[in-house]
Amino acid sequence: MYNLYKLSILPNHLNQVLIPPYPYIATNGNDYVYIEAECPKLSDRYLCKEDLNYHIKSSPDCVAALITVQHLTASCSTVTLVLTKQAMEKLDDAHYSLVFPNETKVILSCGRNEYLNLKGSYLATLPTNCSLHTGDLTIVNANNEINGQPMKILLTSINNSIPSPSLIVLRISSIDLKSLHNLFNKYIFNK
């Protein structure tokens, strides 16, 4: 049995991101395999075909090591991502990854309004009938029963002894975070 992870791309406090080769990874702690699309879900399990046409690897690369041992290894290459506008990625009906490159006024509405100024990368969990508003985006959870509140993600500290050179610097206004996989692959293939 493998655990399936969606690999969301969020900048750390240095505006560095790891761009994995595919948006999903499955691992059992010993082996891992990247997957291009989410497997069908049945209850709380995902049913992935055994013939995924991907080679199962036993030695972890940077992303797999980050998931299993939770620190960056020397094999990690980052890209500096400079956003000028906020960006978000929907993880499921109630969970979102959010990036606020500048201090942003946010209104959380869940029975009452809460006003916050946020800057940085966040994972947001919106309970049912709650919403998050900024000047540029609105996120509403009208259907899902879930408890939670937006909370700041844990940023992995970068060990100064591990070189983490940026391959490129991307200066973009805003982007659908999922499309960074395609953009990065186009850059690599055109080198």
PDB file of C-alpha atoms in Angstrom:
ATOM      1  CA  MET A   1       0.000   0.000   0.000  1.00  0.00           C
ATOM      2  CA  TYR A   2       1.255   3.472  -0.933  1.00  0.00           C
ATOM      3  CA  ASN A   3       0.389   6.929   0.385  1.00  0.00           C
ATOM      4  CA  LEU A   4      -0.552   9.386  -2.366  1.00  0.00           C
ATOM      5  CA  TYR A   5       0.596  13.007  -2.037  1.00  0.00           C
ATOM      6  CA  LYS A   6      -0.447  15.986  -4.125  1.00  0.00           C
ATOM      7  CA  LEU A   7       2.656  18.115  -4.678  1.00  0.00           C
ATOM      8  CA  SER A   8       1.558  21.707  -4.345  1.00  0.00           C
ATOM      9  CA  ILE A   9       4.089  24.376  -5.276  1.00  0.00           C
ATOM     10  CA  LEU A  10       4.470  27.056  -2.607  1.00  0.00           C
ATOM     11  CA  PRO A  11       7.350  29.518  -2.259  1.00  0.00           C
ATOM     12  CA  ASN A  12       9.272  29.522   1.024  1.00  0.00           C
ATOM     13  CA  HIS A  13      10.351  32.701   2.823  1.00  0.00           C
ATOM     14  CA  LEU A  14      13.210  33.100   0.293  1.00  0.00           C
ATOM     15  CA  ASN A  15      10.788  32.823  -2.684  1.00  0.00           C
ATOM     16  CA  GLN A  16      12.290  29.453  -3.596  1.00  0.00           C
ATOM     17  CA  VAL A  17      10.194  26.569  -4.880  1.00  0.00           C
ATOM     18  CA  LEU A  18      10.821  22.949  -5.741  1.00  0.00           C
ATOM     19  CA  ILE A  19       9.096  22.030  -8.979  1.00  0.00           C
ATOM     20  CA  PRO A  20       8.514  18.274  -9.050  1.00  0.00           C
ATOM     21  CA  PRO A  21       8.364  16.446 -12.387  1.00  0.00           C
ATOM     22  CA  TYR A  22       4.708  15.453 -11.845  1.00  0.00           C
ATOM     23  CA  PRO A  23       1.917  16.768  -9.617  1.00  0.00           C
ATOM     24  CA  TYR A  24       1.532  13.563  -7.526  1.00  0.00           C
ATOM     25  CA  ILE A  25       3.849  11.128  -5.788  1.00  0.00           C
ATOM     26  CA  ALA A  26       3.017   7.784  -4.188  1.00  0.00           C
ATOM     27  CA  THR A  27       5.326   6.269  -1.590  1.00  0.00           C
ATOM     28  CA  ASN A  28       5.315   3.464   0.945  1.00  0.00           C
ATOM     29  CA  GLY A  29       8.395   4.782   2.754  1.00  0.00           C
ATOM     30  CA  ASN A  30      10.790   2.528   0.816  1.00  0.00           C
ATOM     31  CA  ASP A  31       9.748   2.974  -2.814  1.00  0.00           C
ATOM     32  CA  TYR A  32       8.164   5.889  -4.622  1.00  0.00           C
ATOM     33  CA  VAL A  33       6.633   6.691  -7.991  1.00  0.00           C
ATOM     34  CA  TYR A  34       5.551   9.974  -9.581  1.00  0.00           C
ATOM     35  CA  ILE A  35       2.045  10.050 -11.030  1.00  0.00           C
ATOM     36  CA  GLU A  36       0.719  12.457 -13.646  1.00  0.00           C
ATOM     37  CA  ALA A  37      -2.939  12.505 -12.547  1.00  0.00           C
ATOM     38  CA  GLU A  38      -4.867  11.767  -9.389  1.00  0.00           C
ATOM     39  CA  CYS A  39      -6.072   8.176  -9.081  1.00  0.00           C
ATOM     40  CA  PRO A  40      -9.820   7.512  -8.647  1.00  0.00           C
ATOM     41  CA  LYS A  41     -10.935   7.823  -5.029  1.00  0.00           C
ATOM     42  CA  LEU A  42     -13.069   5.261  -3.200  1.00  0.00           C
ATOM     43  CA  SER A  43     -14.057   6.373   0.303  1.00  0.00           C
ATOM     44  CA  ASP A  44     -10.727   7.383   1.926  1.00  0.00           C
ATOM     45  CA  ARG A  45      -8.501   5.393  -0.466  1.00  0.00           C
ATOM     46  CA  TYR A  46      -7.147   6.007  -3.945  1.00  0.00           C
ATOM     47  CA  LEU A  47      -7.192   3.165  -6.462  1.00  0.00           C
ATOM     48  CA  CYS A  48      -4.199   3.463  -8.775  1.00  0.00           C
ATOM     49  CA  LYS A  49      -3.515   1.050 -11.621  1.00  0.00           C
ATOM     50  CA  GLU A  50      -0.503  -1.178 -11.138  1.00  0.00           C
ATOM     51  CA  ASP A  51       0.646  -0.579 -14.728  1.00  0.00           C
ATOM     52  CA  LEU A  52       1.160   3.171 -14.381  1.00  0.00           C
ATOM     53  CA  ASN A  53       3.959   3.167 -16.968  1.00  0.00           C
ATOM     54  CA  TYR A  54       6.216   4.835 -14.435  1.00  0.00           C
ATOM     55  CA  HIS A  55       9.303   3.224 -13.019  1.00  0.00           C
ATOM     56  CA  ILE A  56       9.100   2.611  -9.280  1.00  0.00           C
ATOM     57  CA  LYS A  57      12.283   3.904  -7.674  1.00  0.00           C
ATOM     58  CA  SER A  58      13.859   2.742  -4.436  1.00  0.00           C
ATOM     59  CA  SER A  59      16.310   5.584  -3.822  1.00  0.00           C
ATOM     60  CA  PRO A  60      14.471   8.823  -3.080  1.00  0.00           C
ATOM     61  CA  ASP A  61      15.063  11.983  -5.055  1.00  0.00           C
ATOM     62  CA  CYS A  62      14.779  15.448  -3.530  1.00  0.00           C
ATOM     63  CA  VAL A  63      10.970  15.576  -3.335  1.00  0.00           C
ATOM     64  CA  ALA A  64      10.594  12.033  -1.985  1.00  0.00           C
ATOM     65  CA  ALA A  65      13.280  12.709   0.643  1.00  0.00           C
ATOM     66  CA  LEU A  66      11.545  15.927   1.648  1.00  0.00           C
ATOM     67  CA  ILE A  67       8.333  13.956   2.254  1.00  0.00           C
ATOM     68  CA  THR A  68       9.935  11.034   4.098  1.00  0.00           C
ATOM     69  CA  VAL A  69      12.734  12.677   6.134  1.00  0.00           C
ATOM     70  CA  GLN A  70      11.438  16.273   5.946  1.00  0.00           C
ATOM     71  CA  HIS A  71      14.614  18.085   5.041  1.00  0.00           C
ATOM     72  CA  LEU A  72      16.262  19.298   1.856  1.00  0.00           C
ATOM     73  CA  THR A  73      19.060  17.168   0.465  1.00  0.00           C
ATOM     74  CA  ALA A  74      21.984  18.169  -1.732  1.00  0.00           C
ATOM     75  CA  SER A  75      20.066  16.872  -4.770  1.00  0.00           C
ATOM     76  CA  CYS A  76      17.454  19.626  -4.351  1.00  0.00           C
ATOM     77  CA  SER A  77      17.494  22.353  -6.976  1.00  0.00           C
ATOM     78  CA  THR A  78      15.216  25.282  -6.403  1.00  0.00           C
ATOM     79  CA  VAL A  79      13.772  27.918  -8.666  1.00  0.00           C
ATOM     80  CA  THR A  80      13.292  31.463  -7.434  1.00  0.00           C
ATOM     81  CA  LEU A  81       9.671  32.433  -8.023  1.00  0.00           C
ATOM     82  CA  VAL A  82       8.834  36.119  -7.680  1.00  0.00           C
ATOM     83  CA  LEU A  83       5.088  36.749  -7.766  1.00  0.00           C
ATOM     84  CA  THR A  84       3.665  40.254  -7.877  1.00  0.00           C
ATOM     85  CA  LYS A  85       0.047  39.165  -7.318  1.00  0.00           C
ATOM     86  CA  GLN A  86      -1.536  36.611  -5.039  1.00  0.00           C
ATOM     87  CA  ALA A  87      -1.985  33.059  -6.332  1.00  0.00           C
ATOM     88  CA  MET A  88      -3.927  30.030  -5.216  1.00  0.00           C
ATOM     89  CA  GLU A  89      -4.351  26.348  -5.990  1.00  0.00           C
ATOM     90  CA  LYS A  90      -7.412  24.320  -5.084  1.00  0.00           C
ATOM     91  CA  LEU A  91      -6.290  21.102  -3.393  1.00  0.00           C
ATOM     92  CA  ASP A  92      -9.822  19.752  -2.877  1.00  0.00           C
ATOM     93  CA  ASP A  93     -13.259  21.263  -2.148  1.00  0.00           C
ATOM     94  CA  ALA A  94     -12.220  22.628   1.250  1.00  0.00           C
ATOM     95  CA  HIS A  95      -8.409  22.981   1.064  1.00  0.00           C
ATOM     96  CA  TYR A  96      -6.385  25.570  -0.824  1.00  0.00           C
ATOM     97  CA  SER A  97      -2.779  26.648  -1.059  1.00  0.00           C
ATOM     98  CA  LEU A  98      -2.446  30.428  -1.097  1.00  0.00           C
ATOM     99  CA  VAL A  99       0.467  32.748  -1.783  1.00  0.00           C
ATOM    100  CA  PHE A 100       0.394  36.393  -0.747  1.00  0.00           C
ATOM    101  CA  PRO A 101       3.656  37.972  -2.027  1.00  0.00           C
ATOM    102  CA  ASN A 102       2.784  41.295  -0.378  1.00  0.00           C
ATOM    103  CA  GLU A 103       0.853  42.073   2.775  1.00  0.00           C
ATOM    104  CA  THR A 104      -2.766  41.473   1.774  1.00  0.00           C
ATOM    105  CA  LYS A 105      -5.994  42.344   3.570  1.00  0.00           C
ATOM    106  CA  VAL A 106      -8.017  39.149   3.956  1.00  0.00           C
ATOM    107  CA  ILE A 107     -11.585  38.782   5.217  1.00  0.00           C
ATOM    108  CA  LEU A 108     -12.534  35.392   6.651  1.00  0.00           C
ATOM    109  CA  SER A 109     -16.315  35.014   6.837  1.00  0.00           C
ATOM    110  CA  CYS A 110     -17.655  32.149   8.920  1.00  0.00           C
ATOM    111  CA  GLY A 111     -20.639  33.339  10.921  1.00  0.00           C
ATOM    112  CA  ARG A 112     -18.691  36.526  11.666  1.00  0.00           C
ATOM    113  CA  ASN A 113     -16.032  38.464   9.804  1.00  0.00           C
ATOM    114  CA  GLU A 114     -12.382  38.225  10.812  1.00  0.00           C
ATOM    115  CA  TYR A 115      -9.935  40.691   9.258  1.00  0.00           C
ATOM    116  CA  LEU A 116      -6.302  39.695   8.771  1.00  0.00           C
ATOM    117  CA  ASN A 117      -3.215  41.012   7.016  1.00  0.00           C
ATOM    118  CA  LEU A 118      -1.350  38.059   5.509  1.00  0.00           C
ATOM    119  CA  LYS A 119       1.970  37.751   3.710  1.00  0.00           C
ATOM    120  CA  GLY A 120       3.629  34.484   2.695  1.00  0.00           C
ATOM    121  CA  SER A 121       2.452  30.986   1.809  1.00  0.00           C
ATOM    122  CA  TYR A 122      -0.528  29.377   3.504  1.00  0.00           C
ATOM    123  CA  LEU A 123      -2.635  26.249   3.521  1.00  0.00           C
ATOM    124  CA  ALA A 124      -6.268  27.210   4.051  1.00  0.00           C
ATOM    125  CA  THR A 125      -8.981  24.895   5.324  1.00  0.00           C
ATOM    126  CA  LEU A 126     -12.400  26.475   4.932  1.00  0.00           C
ATOM    127  CA  PRO A 127     -15.272  25.028   6.980  1.00  0.00           C
ATOM    128  CA  THR A 128     -18.663  24.648   5.293  1.00  0.00           C
ATOM    129  CA  ASN A 129     -20.513  27.897   4.492  1.00  0.00           C
ATOM    130  CA  CYS A 130     -17.335  29.911   5.072  1.00  0.00           C
ATOM    131  CA  SER A 131     -15.396  32.110   2.684  1.00  0.00           C
ATOM    132  CA  LEU A 132     -12.100  33.931   2.242  1.00  0.00           C
ATOM    133  CA  HIS A 133     -12.043  37.267   0.388  1.00  0.00           C
ATOM    134  CA  THR A 134      -9.263  39.551  -0.837  1.00  0.00           C
ATOM    135  CA  GLY A 135      -9.364  42.333  -3.388  1.00  0.00           C
ATOM    136  CA  ASP A 136      -8.504  39.842  -6.150  1.00  0.00           C
ATOM    137  CA  LEU A 137     -10.004  36.499  -5.133  1.00  0.00           C
ATOM    138  CA  THR A 138     -12.906  34.891  -3.322  1.00  0.00           C
ATOM    139  CA  ILE A 139     -12.968  31.293  -2.093  1.00  0.00           C
ATOM    140  CA  VAL A 140     -16.223  29.802  -0.800  1.00  0.00           C
ATOM    141  CA  ASN A 141     -16.884  26.379   0.730  1.00  0.00           C
ATOM    142  CA  ALA A 142     -20.629  25.939   0.230  1.00  0.00           C
ATOM    143  CA  ASN A 143     -20.824  22.135   0.397  1.00  0.00           C
ATOM    144  CA  ASN A 144     -18.179  20.318   2.411  1.00  0.00           C
ATOM    145  CA  GLU A 145     -18.513  19.492   6.083  1.00  0.00           C
ATOM    146  CA  ILE A 146     -15.069  20.066   7.556  1.00  0.00           C
ATOM    147  CA  ASN A 147     -13.664  21.773  10.609  1.00  0.00           C
ATOM    148  CA  GLY A 148     -10.684  24.072  10.430  1.00  0.00           C
ATOM    149  CA  GLN A 149      -9.283  27.518   9.972  1.00  0.00           C
ATOM    150  CA  PRO A 150      -6.624  28.961   7.696  1.00  0.00           C
ATOM    151  CA  MET A 151      -3.180  28.345   9.111  1.00  0.00           C
ATOM    152  CA  LYS A 152       0.348  29.193   8.036  1.00  0.00           C
ATOM    153  CA  ILE A 153       2.284  26.329   6.499  1.00  0.00           C
ATOM    154  CA  LEU A 154       5.391  25.017   8.169  1.00  0.00           C
ATOM    155  CA  LEU A 155       8.284  26.295   6.113  1.00  0.00           C
ATOM    156  CA  THR A 156      11.195  23.915   5.859  1.00  0.00           C
ATOM    157  CA  SER A 157      14.292  25.683   7.081  1.00  0.00           C
ATOM    158  CA  ILE A 158      17.136  25.615   4.608  1.00  0.00           C
ATOM    159  CA  ASN A 159      20.358  24.186   5.970  1.00  0.00           C
ATOM    160  CA  ASN A 160      23.114  26.648   5.040  1.00  0.00           C
ATOM    161  CA  SER A 161      25.570  23.795   4.463  1.00  0.00           C
ATOM    162  CA  ILE A 162      23.422  22.425   1.632  1.00  0.00           C
ATOM    163  CA  PRO A 163      23.915  24.357  -1.582  1.00  0.00           C
ATOM    164  CA  SER A 164      20.583  25.462  -2.964  1.00  0.00           C
ATOM    165  CA  PRO A 165      21.377  27.306  -6.177  1.00  0.00           C
ATOM    166  CA  SER A 166      18.488  28.762  -8.119  1.00  0.00           C
ATOM    167  CA  LEU A 167      18.274  27.462 -11.660  1.00  0.00           C
ATOM    168  CA  ILE A 168      16.263  30.379 -12.951  1.00  0.00           C
ATOM    169  CA  VAL A 169      14.327  33.356 -11.658  1.00  0.00           C
ATOM    170  CA  LEU A 170      10.701  33.552 -12.751  1.00  0.00           C
ATOM    171  CA  ARG A 171       9.193  37.038 -12.451  1.00  0.00           C
ATOM    172  CA  ILE A 172       5.512  36.746 -13.175  1.00  0.00           C
ATOM    173  CA  SER A 173       2.427  38.647 -12.140  1.00  0.00           C
ATOM    174  CA  SER A 174       0.396  35.619 -11.055  1.00  0.00           C
ATOM    175  CA  ILE A 175      -0.070  32.050 -12.236  1.00  0.00           C
ATOM    176  CA  ASP A 176      -2.173  28.986 -11.670  1.00  0.00           C
ATOM    177  CA  LEU A 177       0.296  27.142  -9.443  1.00  0.00           C
ATOM    178  CA  LYS A 178      -0.480  23.820 -11.179  1.00  0.00           C
ATOM    179  CA  SER A 179       0.794  25.174 -14.506  1.00  0.00           C
ATOM    180  CA  LEU A 180       4.331  25.663 -13.113  1.00  0.00           C
ATOM    181  CA  HIS A 181       5.028  21.975 -13.895  1.00  0.00           C
ATOM    182  CA  ASN A 182       4.428  22.601 -17.612  1.00  0.00           C
ATOM    183  CA  LEU A 183       6.283  25.921 -17.653  1.00  0.00           C
ATOM    184  CA  PHE A 184       9.336  24.422 -15.949  1.00  0.00           C
ATOM    185  CA  ASN A 185       9.374  21.360 -18.240  1.00  0.00           C
ATOM    186  CA  LYS A 186       9.225  23.615 -21.337  1.00  0.00           C
ATOM    187  CA  TYR A 187      12.178  25.603 -19.989  1.00  0.00           C
ATOM    188  CA  ILE A 188      14.239  22.466 -19.301  1.00  0.00           C
ATOM    189  CA  PHE A 189      13.537  20.951 -22.736  1.00  0.00           C
ATOM    190  CA  ASN A 190      14.433  24.211 -24.527  1.00  0.00           C
ATOM    191  CA  LYS A 191      17.836  24.577 -22.787  1.00  0.00           C
TER     192      LYS A 191
END
